[in-house]
Coordinates of C-alpha atoms in Angstrom, one line a residue:
Chain O
X116 CA 210.2 7.4 58.9
X117 CA 208.8 9.9 56.5
X118 CA 211.1 11.6 54.0
X119 CA 211.0 15.4 54.1
X120 CA 212.6 17.0 51.1
X121 CA 212.9 20.7 50.4
X122 CA 213.1 21.7 46.7
X123 CA 213.7 25.4 45.9
X124 CA 211.7 26.1 42.7
X125 CA 212.4 29.8 42.6
X126 CA 214.8 31.9 44.6
X127 CA 214.6 35.4 43.0
X128 CA 212.9 38.4 44.5
X129 CA 210.5 40.6 42.5
X130 CA 211.9 40.0 39.0
X131 CA 213.3 36.7 37.6
X132 CA 216.9 36.4 36.4
X133 CA 218.4 34.0 33.9
X134 CA 219.5 31.7 36.7
X135 CA 216.6 32.3 39.2
X136 CA 212.9 31.8 38.8
X137 CA 210.4 33.7 41.0
X138 CA 209.5 32.5 44.5
X139 CA 208.3 29.0 45.2
X140 CA 209.4 26.4 47.7
X141 CA 208.2 22.8 47.5
X142 CA 208.2 20.5 50.5
X143 CA 207.8 16.8 49.6
X144 CA 206.7 15.1 52.7
X145 CA 206.4 11.4 51.8
X146 CA 204.1 11.5 48.8
X147 CA 202.4 14.8 49.7
X148 CA 203.4 18.1 48.2
X149 CA 203.3 21.3 50.3
X150 CA 204.0 24.2 48.0
X151 CA 204.8 27.6 49.5
X152 CA 204.1 30.5 47.1
X153 CA 203.9 30.1 43.3
X154 CA 205.7 32.8 41.4
X155 CA 205.4 32.9 37.6
X156 CA 207.1 29.8 36.1
X157 CA 206.5 27.5 39.0
X158 CA 204.8 24.8 37.0
X159 CA 207.8 24.5 34.7
X160 CA 210.1 24.3 37.7
X161 CA 207.9 21.6 39.0
X162 CA 208.3 19.7 35.8
X163 CA 212.1 20.1 36.0
X164 CA 212.1 18.9 39.6
X165 CA 209.9 15.9 38.6
X166 CA 207.2 16.7 41.1
X167 CA 204.1 16.0 39.0
X168 CA 200.6 17.4 39.1
X169 CA 198.4 14.7 40.5
X170 CA 199.8 14.3 44.0
X171 CA 198.0 15.1 47.2
X172 CA 198.8 18.8 47.3
X173 CA 198.4 21.8 49.5
X174 CA 199.5 25.3 48.3
X175 CA 200.2 28.1 50.7
X176 CA 200.4 31.7 49.6
X177 CA 202.3 34.2 51.8
X178 CA 201.0 37.3 50.2
X179 CA 199.4 38.7 47.0
X180 CA 202.3 40.2 45.2
X181 CA 202.5 39.1 41.6
X182 CA 205.9 37.5 41.9
X183 CA 204.6 35.1 44.6
X184 CA 201.2 34.2 43.2
X185 CA 200.9 34.5 39.4
X186 CA 202.2 31.0 38.9
X187 CA 199.2 29.6 40.7
X188 CA 197.1 30.3 37.6
X189 CA 199.3 28.1 35.3
X190 CA 199.3 25.3 37.9
X191 CA 195.5 25.3 38.1
X192 CA 195.3 25.3 34.3
X193 CA 197.8 22.6 33.8
X194 CA 196.3 20.3 36.5
X195 CA 193.0 20.6 34.5
X196 CA 194.7 19.9 31.2
X197 CA 196.3 16.8 32.7
X198 CA 192.9 15.7 34.2
X199 CA 193.8 15.9 37.8
X200 CA 191.2 14.0 39.9
X201 CA 192.3 14.8 43.5
X202 CA 191.0 17.9 45.3
X203 CA 193.5 20.7 45.6
X204 CA 193.7 22.8 48.8
X205 CA 194.9 26.4 48.6
X206 CA 195.6 28.5 51.6
X207 CA 196.3 32.2 51.6
X208 CA 195.3 35.6 53.1
X209 CA 191.6 36.4 52.8
X210 CA 190.7 37.5 49.3
X211 CA 192.5 34.7 47.6
X212 CA 189.2 33.2 46.4
X213 CA 188.4 36.3 44.4
X214 CA 191.7 36.1 42.5
X215 CA 191.3 32.4 41.7
X216 CA 187.7 32.6 40.7
X217 CA 188.1 35.7 38.6
X218 CA 190.9 34.3 36.6
X219 CA 189.6 30.7 36.4
X220 CA 186.4 32.1 34.8
X221 CA 188.1 34.6 32.6
X222 CA 190.6 32.2 31.3
X223 CA 188.1 29.2 31.1
X224 CA 190.3 26.7 33.0
X225 CA 187.5 24.1 33.0
X226 CA 188.8 22.5 36.2
X227 CA 188.6 18.7 36.4
X228 CA 189.0 18.6 40.2
X229 CA 187.8 20.3 43.3
X230 CA 189.6 23.5 44.4
X231 CA 189.2 24.1 48.1
X232 CA 190.2 27.6 49.1
X233 CA 191.0 28.4 52.7
X234 CA 191.4 31.9 54.0
X235 CA 194.3 32.0 56.5
X236 CA 194.3 33.6 59.9
X237 CA 197.0 33.4 62.6
X238 CA 197.2 30.0 64.3
X239 CA 196.7 26.5 63.0
X240 CA 195.9 26.5 59.4
X241 CA 196.1 22.7 58.7
X242 CA 195.8 19.9 61.1
X243 CA 196.7 16.4 59.7
X244 CA 197.2 13.2 61.6
X245 CA 201.0 13.7 61.9
X246 CA 201.6 17.3 61.3
X247 CA 200.2 20.8 61.5
X248 CA 200.9 24.0 59.5
X249 CA 200.7 27.2 61.5
X250 CA 200.6 30.8 60.2
X251 CA 202.0 33.9 61.9
X252 CA 201.6 37.5 60.5
X253 CA 204.8 38.6 58.8
X254 CA 205.8 42.3 58.4
X255 CA 205.5 43.5 54.8
X256 CA 203.8 46.2 52.7
X257 CA 200.7 44.0 52.3
X258 CA 199.1 41.3 54.5
X259 CA 201.7 38.5 54.6
X260 CA 202.0 35.3 56.5
X261 CA 204.9 33.3 57.6
X262 CA 204.3 29.5 57.8
X263 CA 205.6 26.7 60.0
X264 CA 205.3 23.0 59.2
X265 CA 205.4 21.2 62.4
X266 CA 205.4 17.4 62.6
X267 CA 204.0 15.6 65.6
X268 CA 206.4 14.0 68.1
X269 CA 207.5 10.5 67.2
X270 CA 207.3 7.6 69.7
X271 CA 210.4 7.0 71.7
X272 CA 212.8 4.1 71.4
X273 CA 211.2 0.7 72.0
X274 CA 212.8 -1.5 74.7
X275 CA 212.0 -5.2 73.9
X276 CA 213.4 -6.4 77.3
X277 CA 210.9 -4.2 79.1
X278 CA 208.0 -5.7 77.0
X279 CA 209.2 -9.2 77.7
X280 CA 209.5 -8.5 81.4
X281 CA 205.9 -7.3 81.4
X282 CA 204.9 -10.6 79.6
X283 CA 204.1 -9.0 76.3
X284 CA 204.8 -11.6 73.6
X285 CA 206.7 -10.5 70.4
X286 CA 204.3 -9.7 67.5
X287 CA 201.4 -7.5 66.8
X288 CA 201.2 -6.3 70.5
X289 CA 204.7 -4.9 70.2
X290 CA 203.8 -3.0 67.1
X291 CA 200.8 -1.5 68.8
X292 CA 202.9 -0.3 71.7
X293 CA 205.5 1.1 69.3
X294 CA 202.8 3.0 67.6
X295 CA 201.8 4.6 70.9
X296 CA 198.7 2.5 71.6
X297 CA 197.9 0.9 75.0
X298 CA 197.1 -2.8 75.0
X299 CA 195.3 -5.2 77.3
X300 CA 197.1 -8.3 78.4
X301 CA 194.7 -10.5 80.4
X302 CA 193.4 -8.2 83.1
X303 CA 196.4 -5.9 82.9
X304 CA 196.7 -2.7 80.8
X305 CA 200.2 -2.0 79.4
X306 CA 200.8 1.6 78.3
X307 CA 203.4 2.6 75.7
X308 CA 205.4 4.7 78.2
X309 CA 206.2 1.4 80.1
X310 CA 208.1 0.1 77.1
X311 CA 209.2 3.2 75.2
X312 CA 211.9 5.8 75.8
X313 CA 211.0 9.5 75.8
X314 CA 209.2 10.8 72.7
X315 CA 211.4 12.1 69.9
X316 CA 210.7 15.4 68.2
X317 CA 209.2 15.7 64.7
X318 CA 210.7 18.2 62.3
X319 CA 209.9 21.9 62.0
X320 CA 210.3 23.9 58.9
X321 CA 209.7 27.7 58.9
X322 CA 209.1 29.8 55.9
X323 CA 209.2 33.6 56.3
X324 CA 207.5 35.0 53.3
X325 CA 208.6 38.6 52.5
X326 CA 209.2 40.3 55.8
X327 CA 211.2 42.4 58.1
X328 CA 212.8 40.4 60.9
X329 CA 211.2 40.6 64.3
X330 CA 211.0 38.9 67.7
X331 CA 207.5 37.5 67.0
X332 CA 208.9 35.5 64.0
X333 CA 211.9 34.3 66.1
X334 CA 209.4 33.0 68.6
X335 CA 207.2 31.5 65.9
X336 CA 210.1 29.6 64.4
X337 CA 211.4 28.5 67.9
X338 CA 213.7 25.4 67.6
X339 CA 213.0 24.9 63.9
X340 CA 215.1 22.4 62.1
X341 CA 215.2 24.7 59.1
X342 CA 214.2 28.3 58.6
X343 CA 213.9 29.6 55.1
X344 CA 214.1 33.3 55.3
X345 CA 213.8 36.5 53.2
X346 CA 217.3 37.5 52.3
X347 CA 216.7 40.1 49.7
X348 CA 219.8 42.2 50.5
X349 CA 223.3 42.1 51.8
X350 CA 224.3 44.3 54.8
X351 CA 225.3 47.2 52.5
X352 CA 221.6 47.6 51.7
X353 CA 220.2 47.6 55.2
X354 CA 218.4 50.8 54.5
X355 CA 216.7 49.4 51.4
X356 CA 215.7 46.4 53.4
X357 CA 214.0 48.6 56.0
X358 CA 212.4 50.8 53.4
X359 CA 211.0 48.0 51.3
X360 CA 210.1 45.7 54.2
X361 CA 212.5 42.9 53.4
X362 CA 215.4 41.5 55.3
X363 CA 219.2 41.3 55.0
X364 CA 221.0 38.0 55.3
X365 CA 222.4 39.2 58.6
X366 CA 218.9 40.0 59.9
X367 CA 217.7 36.6 58.8
X368 CA 220.6 35.1 60.8
X369 CA 219.5 37.0 63.9
X370 CA 216.1 35.5 63.6
X371 CA 217.6 32.0 63.2
X372 CA 219.9 32.5 66.2
X373 CA 217.1 33.9 68.4
X374 CA 214.9 31.0 67.4
X375 CA 217.5 28.5 68.2
X376 CA 217.1 27.0 64.8
X377 CA 219.5 24.5 63.3
X378 CA 219.9 25.4 59.6
X379 CA 219.1 28.8 58.0
X380 CA 218.5 28.8 54.3
X381 CA 218.6 32.2 52.6
X382 CA 216.4 32.9 49.6
X383 CA 214.5 35.6 47.7
X384 CA 217.6 37.3 46.5
X385 CA 217.6 40.6 44.8
X386 CA 218.5 40.3 41.1
X387 CA 221.7 42.2 41.7
X388 CA 223.3 39.2 43.4
X389 CA 224.4 36.6 40.8
X390 CA 226.8 35.4 43.5
X391 CA 225.3 35.0 47.0
X392 CA 228.4 33.7 48.8
X393 CA 229.0 37.1 50.4
X394 CA 225.5 37.0 51.9
X395 CA 226.2 33.6 53.4
X396 CA 229.5 34.9 54.8
X397 CA 227.7 37.8 56.4
X398 CA 225.0 35.5 58.0
X399 CA 227.6 33.0 59.2
X400 CA 229.0 35.7 61.5
X401 CA 225.7 35.5 63.4
X402 CA 224.5 31.9 63.0
X403 CA 226.7 28.8 62.5
X404 CA 224.7 26.9 59.9
X405 CA 223.7 28.8 56.8
X406 CA 223.2 28.0 53.1
X407 CA 222.0 29.9 50.1
X408 CA 219.2 28.4 48.1
X409 CA 219.6 28.1 44.4
X410 CA 217.0 27.1 41.8
X411 CA 216.2 23.3 41.9
X412 CA 218.5 22.8 44.9
X413 CA 217.4 20.0 47.2
X414 CA 217.7 19.6 50.9
X415 CA 216.7 16.5 52.8
X416 CA 215.8 17.2 56.4
X417 CA 216.8 14.4 58.8
X418 CA 215.1 13.7 62.1
X419 CA 216.8 14.9 65.3
X420 CA 217.0 12.7 68.3
X421 CA 216.1 15.5 70.7
X422 CA 216.0 19.3 70.8
X423 CA 219.0 19.5 73.0
Chain J
X993 CA 217.2 48.6 5.7
X994 CA 215.4 47.6 8.9
X995 CA 216.3 44.4 10.6
X996 CA 213.4 42.0 11.2
X997 CA 214.2 39.2 13.6
X998 CA 211.8 36.5 14.9
X999 CA 212.6 35.1 18.3
X1000 CA 210.6 32.2 19.5
X1001 CA 210.2 32.6 23.2
X1002 CA 207.8 29.7 23.8
X1003 CA 206.7 26.9 21.5
X1004 CA 204.6 24.5 23.6
X1005 CA 200.9 24.2 23.4
X1006 CA 198.7 24.2 26.6
X1007 CA 201.3 22.9 29.1
X1008 CA 205.0 23.7 29.2
X1009 CA 207.7 21.0 28.9
X1010 CA 211.2 21.0 30.2
X1011 CA 212.4 22.1 26.8
X1012 CA 209.5 24.4 25.7
X1013 CA 207.9 27.4 27.4
X1014 CA 204.3 28.4 26.7
X1015 CA 203.4 30.5 23.6
X1016 CA 205.1 33.7 22.8
X1017 CA 206.8 35.1 19.6
X1018 CA 208.9 38.2 19.6
X1019 CA 209.5 40.2 16.5
X1020 CA 212.3 42.7 16.8
X1021 CA 211.8 45.2 14.0
X1022 CA 214.7 47.6 14.3
X1023 CA 214.6 48.7 17.9
X1024 CA 210.9 48.0 18.3
X1025 CA 209.5 44.9 20.0
X1026 CA 206.3 43.4 18.7
X1027 CA 205.3 40.5 21.0
X1028 CA 202.6 38.0 20.0
X1029 CA 201.1 36.3 23.0
X1030 CA 202.7 36.0 26.4
X1031 CA 202.3 32.6 28.0
X1032 CA 203.5 32.1 31.5
X1033 CA 207.3 32.5 31.7
X1034 CA 207.6 34.9 28.8
X1035 CA 209.4 37.6 30.8
X1036 CA 212.2 35.1 31.8
X1037 CA 212.5 34.0 28.1
X1038 CA 212.8 37.7 27.2
X1039 CA 215.7 38.0 29.7
X1040 CA 217.3 34.9 28.1
X1041 CA 216.9 36.4 24.6
X1042 CA 218.4 39.7 25.8
X1043 CA 215.3 41.7 24.7
X1044 CA 214.9 44.1 27.6
X1045 CA 211.9 45.8 29.1
X1046 CA 212.1 49.4 28.2
X1047 CA 211.9 49.3 24.4
X1048 CA 209.1 50.7 22.3
X1049 CA 206.8 47.7 22.6
X1050 CA 203.5 46.5 21.3
X1051 CA 201.9 43.3 22.7
X1052 CA 199.3 41.4 20.7
X1053 CA 197.2 38.7 22.3
X1054 CA 195.5 36.2 20.0
X1055 CA 193.0 34.8 22.6
X1056 CA 192.3 34.5 26.3
X1057 CA 193.5 31.1 27.1
X1058 CA 195.8 31.1 30.1
X1059 CA 198.7 29.5 28.2
X1060 CA 198.7 32.5 25.9
X1061 CA 198.1 35.4 28.3
X1062 CA 199.1 34.7 31.9
X1063 CA 202.7 35.9 31.2
X1064 CA 201.4 39.4 30.4
X1065 CA 200.9 39.9 34.2
X1066 CA 204.6 39.3 35.0
X1067 CA 205.7 41.5 32.2
X1068 CA 203.6 44.4 33.5
X1069 CA 204.9 43.9 37.0
X1070 CA 208.6 43.6 36.0
X1071 CA 208.3 46.7 33.7
X1072 CA 207.1 48.6 36.7
X1073 CA 209.8 47.2 39.0
X1074 CA 212.4 48.3 36.4
X1075 CA 210.8 51.8 36.2
X1076 CA 209.8 51.6 32.6
X1077 CA 209.0 55.1 31.3
X1078 CA 207.7 54.5 27.8
X1079 CA 204.0 53.8 27.3
X1080 CA 203.1 50.2 26.5
X1081 CA 200.5 49.3 23.9
X1082 CA 198.5 46.1 24.3
X1083 CA 196.1 44.7 21.7
X1084 CA 193.7 41.9 22.1
X1085 CA 190.2 40.7 21.8
X1086 CA 187.6 42.9 23.5
X1087 CA 187.6 42.3 27.2
X1088 CA 191.3 42.4 27.7
X1089 CA 191.1 45.6 29.7
X1090 CA 189.1 43.8 32.4
X1091 CA 191.8 41.1 32.8
X1092 CA 194.6 43.6 33.0
X1093 CA 192.9 46.1 35.3
X1094 CA 191.6 43.4 37.7
X1095 CA 195.0 41.8 38.2
X1096 CA 197.0 45.1 38.2
X1097 CA 194.8 46.3 41.1
X1098 CA 194.6 43.0 42.9
X1099 CA 198.4 42.4 42.7
X1100 CA 199.3 46.1 43.2
X1101 CA 201.6 46.5 40.3
X1102 CA 202.1 50.3 40.9
X1103 CA 202.8 50.9 37.2
X1104 CA 205.4 53.5 36.4
X1105 CA 204.2 53.9 32.8
X1106 CA 201.1 54.3 30.7
X1107 CA 199.3 51.1 29.5
X1108 CA 197.2 51.7 26.5
X1109 CA 194.8 48.9 25.9
X1110 CA 193.3 48.4 22.4
X1111 CA 190.4 46.1 21.7
X1112 CA 191.0 44.3 18.4
X1113 CA 188.5 44.0 15.5
X1114 CA 189.1 42.5 12.1
X1115 CA 191.1 44.8 9.8
X1116 CA 194.0 47.2 10.5
X1117 CA 194.9 47.2 14.2
X1118 CA 198.1 49.3 14.0
X1119 CA 199.1 51.8 11.4
X1120 CA 202.7 53.1 11.7
X1121 CA 204.8 55.1 9.2
X1122 CA 206.3 52.1 7.5
X1123 CA 204.2 49.1 8.6
X1124 CA 200.7 48.0 9.6
X1125 CA 199.4 45.1 11.7
X1126 CA 196.2 43.5 10.6
X1127 CA 193.9 41.1 12.4
X1128 CA 191.7 38.4 11.0
X1129 CA 189.4 36.1 13.0
X1130 CA 190.9 32.7 13.5
X1131 CA 188.9 29.5 14.2
X1132 CA 189.2 28.4 17.8
X1133 CA 187.0 27.5 20.8
X1134 CA 187.1 31.2 22.0
X1135 CA 187.4 34.5 20.1
X1136 CA 190.8 34.3 18.5
X1137 CA 192.7 36.6 16.0
X1138 CA 195.5 35.8 13.6
X1139 CA 197.8 38.7 13.0
X1140 CA 199.8 39.9 10.0
X1141 CA 202.7 42.3 10.2
X1142 CA 202.9 44.0 6.8
X1143 CA 205.7 46.5 6.0
X1144 CA 205.1 49.2 3.5
X1145 CA 206.6 48.9 0.0
X1146 CA 210.2 50.2 -0.3
X1147 CA 211.2 52.7 -3.0
X1148 CA 212.6 51.0 -6.1
X1149 CA 216.3 51.1 -7.3
X1150 CA 217.6 54.6 -7.9
X1151 CA 219.0 55.3 -11.4
X1152 CA 221.6 58.2 -11.1
X1153 CA 221.9 58.4 -14.9
X1154 CA 218.2 59.3 -15.2
X1155 CA 218.6 61.9 -12.5
X1156 CA 221.6 63.5 -14.2
X1157 CA 219.7 63.4 -17.6
X1158 CA 216.9 65.4 -16.0
X1159 CA 219.4 67.9 -14.6
X1160 CA 219.1 66.9 -10.9
X1161 CA 222.5 67.6 -9.3
X1162 CA 223.9 64.9 -6.9
X1163 CA 223.3 65.7 -3.3
X1164 CA 220.3 66.3 -1.1
X1165 CA 217.8 66.3 -4.0
X1166 CA 218.9 62.8 -4.9
X1167 CA 218.1 61.7 -1.3
X1168 CA 214.7 63.2 -1.4
X1169 CA 213.9 61.4 -4.7
X1170 CA 215.2 58.1 -3.3
X1171 CA 213.0 58.6 -0.2
X1172 CA 210.0 58.9 -2.5
X1173 CA 209.5 62.7 -2.4
X1174 CA 208.9 64.9 -5.5
X1175 CA 211.3 67.9 -5.9
X1176 CA 211.1 71.2 -7.7
X1177 CA 214.0 72.1 -10.1
X1178 CA 213.5 75.6 -11.3
X1179 CA 209.9 75.5 -12.8
X1180 CA 210.0 71.7 -13.3
X1181 CA 208.7 69.2 -10.9
X1182 CA 210.6 65.8 -10.9
X1183 CA 208.7 62.9 -9.4
X1184 CA 210.4 59.8 -7.9
X1185 CA 209.0 57.4 -10.5
X1186 CA 211.1 59.3 -13.1
X1187 CA 214.3 58.2 -11.4
X1188 CA 213.4 55.0 -9.5
X1189 CA 212.7 51.5 -10.6
X1190 CA 209.5 49.7 -9.5
X1191 CA 208.7 49.7 -5.8
X1192 CA 210.1 46.7 -3.8
X1193 CA 207.9 44.8 -1.4
X1194 CA 208.2 45.1 2.3
X1195 CA 208.1 42.0 4.4
X1196 CA 205.0 40.2 5.6
X1197 CA 204.9 38.0 8.7
X1198 CA 201.7 36.0 9.5
X1199 CA 200.9 34.6 13.0
X1200 CA 198.0 32.2 13.2
X1201 CA 197.1 32.0 16.9
X1202 CA 195.4 28.8 17.9
X1203 CA 193.2 27.8 15.0
X1204 CA 191.8 25.4 12.5
X1205 CA 193.2 26.0 8.9
X1206 CA 190.8 27.7 6.5
X1207 CA 190.7 29.5 3.2
X1208 CA 190.1 32.8 4.9
X1209 CA 193.5 32.6 6.7
X1210 CA 195.2 31.5 3.5
X1211 CA 193.9 34.7 1.9
X1212 CA 194.9 36.8 4.9
X1213 CA 198.4 35.5 4.8
X1214 CA 198.7 35.9 1.0
X1215 CA 202.3 36.1 -0.2
X1216 CA 203.7 36.3 3.3
X1217 CA 207.5 35.9 3.7
X1218 CA 206.9 33.9 6.8
X1219 CA 203.8 32.2 8.2
X1220 CA 204.0 31.0 11.8
X1221 CA 201.2 28.5 12.2
X1222 CA 199.5 26.4 14.9
X1223 CA 201.0 22.9 14.5
X1224 CA 199.8 21.2 17.6
X1225 CA 199.6 17.7 16.1
X1226 CA 201.0 15.4 13.6
X1227 CA 198.9 13.7 10.9
X1228 CA 198.1 10.8 13.2
X1229 CA 196.0 13.1 15.4
X1230 CA 194.0 14.8 12.7
X1231 CA 190.8 14.0 14.6
X1232 CA 192.1 15.5 17.8
X1233 CA 193.1 18.7 15.8
X1234 CA 189.6 19.0 14.5
X1235 CA 188.0 18.2 17.8
X1236 CA 190.1 20.7 19.8
X1237 CA 190.2 23.4 17.0
X1238 CA 193.9 23.2 16.4
X1239 CA 195.9 22.3 13.2
X1240 CA 198.2 19.5 12.1
X1241 CA 201.5 20.3 10.5
X1242 CA 200.1 19.2 7.2
X1243 CA 197.1 21.5 7.6
X1244 CA 199.5 24.4 8.4
X1245 CA 201.4 23.5 5.2
X1246 CA 198.3 23.6 3.1
X1247 CA 197.6 27.1 4.4
X1248 CA 201.2 28.2 3.5
X1249 CA 200.9 26.7 0.1
X1250 CA 197.6 28.2 -0.7
X1251 CA 198.9 31.6 0.6
X1252 CA 201.9 31.4 -1.7
X1253 CA 204.0 32.0 1.4
X1254 CA 207.8 31.5 1.4
X1255 CA 208.7 30.0 4.7
X1256 CA 206.4 28.1 7.0
X1257 CA 207.4 27.9 10.7
X1258 CA 205.6 25.3 12.8
X1259 CA 205.0 26.0 16.4
X1260 CA 202.6 25.4 19.4
X1261 CA 203.5 21.7 19.6
X1262 CA 201.7 19.3 21.8
X1263 CA 203.8 18.2 24.8
X1264 CA 203.9 14.7 23.3
X1265 CA 206.4 15.8 20.7
X1266 CA 209.9 16.0 22.1
X1267 CA 211.1 15.6 18.6
X1268 CA 209.3 17.6 15.9
X1269 CA 211.2 16.4 12.9
X1270 CA 208.4 14.0 11.8
X1271 CA 206.0 17.0 11.8
X1272 CA 208.4 18.9 9.5
X1273 CA 208.7 15.9 7.2
X1274 CA 204.9 15.7 7.0
X1275 CA 204.6 19.4 6.1
X1276 CA 207.4 19.3 3.6
X1277 CA 205.3 17.0 1.4
X1278 CA 202.9 19.9 0.9
X1279 CA 205.1 23.0 1.1
X1280 CA 208.8 23.2 0.1
X1281 CA 210.1 25.5 2.9
X1282 CA 209.3 24.4 6.4
X1283 CA 211.0 24.7 9.8
X1284 CA 210.0 23.8 13.4
X1285 CA 210.4 26.5 16.0
X1286 CA 212.3 25.7 19.2
X1287 CA 212.6 27.9 22.2
X1288 CA 214.9 30.9 21.8
X1289 CA 215.5 30.0 18.1
X1290 CA 216.1 33.1 15.9
X1291 CA 215.1 33.7 12.3
X1292 CA 216.2 36.9 10.5
X1293 CA 213.8 37.7 7.6
X1294 CA 215.5 39.2 4.5
X1295 CA 213.9 41.5 2.0
X1296 CA 212.7 40.0 -1.2
X1297 CA 213.3 41.9 -4.5
X1298 CA 209.8 41.2 -5.7
X1299 CA 206.9 38.9 -5.1
X1300 CA 207.6 36.9 -8.3

């Protein structure tokens, strides 16, 4: 069991408000931090959330608008000031290395750790032992990627009576089978599927970046446990959403419904909404499970037993 | 009478804390904003302080370390988002234009207003009708300037009885004399000094930037009403202050005392000080009038009748 915790570090679009910082979403997966976007002020929000600067960390940038990326600079500087020693991986649209290198040199960050910069293309961006992160082009005024964190399937339920029937003694061999390894018992090979139920799904978290809604994103986010989606406007500003290549809450809900997602979390609100309950109400007419992110709100994502 | 209000937007050195944002000091002089440094998060602190983004504004940068200048980018972007129409003047060490232009282009700010960038050299940086801003090299690991806001002298007290003795009738001619203009009365010229007491001093506010203390700065800040000075460390870290080219609270107090300043305001505290009262106590042994800045604290600076 690995804990998967979403912490909303900034939930305002374009300009900050007194209540909302600029865009950033932290996913703590076990001890690892996956940070999606880093608007100005993100490092201070990380402090407030107690996240820390010396974890194993990957930072994903959706696109190069200032309100999504300026905070990266302060994070880099602070990690150096605090003598970070672990490498830092940063993923973003091609060209991100220029921005980081120019400013690191200009502002003399004197980095104490390795920064590994990865240009993102559609497809698998990160492949770890038990999860991947995928990117899909979003639809905005500049190159922009939506991301999907997708955990590997987990082994099914272990049936001890089947193991005993097959003559496997309780102990280390059970653990191996539970972890999905085949074992040899005398001249017999026992495979995990002989003693385990069907595999159980890992969790999927989708993050839209700034975008118009579209069928490609619905497909990309298929069966996600949580979709965190651009909800800059309410229905009354549908035209503005089209014009500025953002989404309304209702449009976000359509993506979530078409994707068959469980929970939709609205974020990236226009500064005009100090109260977002109306946006949630609008989205609830389309999708049954919707919440609005607020700064420093926390959502723990449980495992599902199956996708049905 | 022009109001002169200091608002401390950020008072932490190097890295922010939960309580303290990175460096920025706002001086509201009448309707005009003079902003000294703009660490990350400054725009949100401006919102909290109710300062607004469409005033007549001058921004002064002391030096190009990230914690003093990254917030400039968000201010530029937000001013564009809010359709600022007034030109913006930015002053800083030579090379500042490169930083602004690179990032404005990279992040596509689409500025709606003119940005006038001024490279700073020692001496008078700004000359307005009723004040100047001067720069003096500070002593830090990179090129760094201390600034002094110096108001022009104000006309002395008006003596109506002298005006009447000289035959000047009450009315518009009195106002002209009070404003420092000479007038013609028949074939006689009457000069202001015939009806006014000695001139009264304008106010002087000194801002140190990151620096070691030194006699040159004491001289630069001579007779200041307020000196806002680097106070990164307490006396127990005198060596660190030397090593990293910052100042202790006591060193700041020596500068204030040598300058004959009235009030010393300590700021730019190391993140290790959640309580700064000990630093104030240390400084009070050297200079009689000391306070510690905290985020969003406000100090209104009164006129003095004379420098004696």
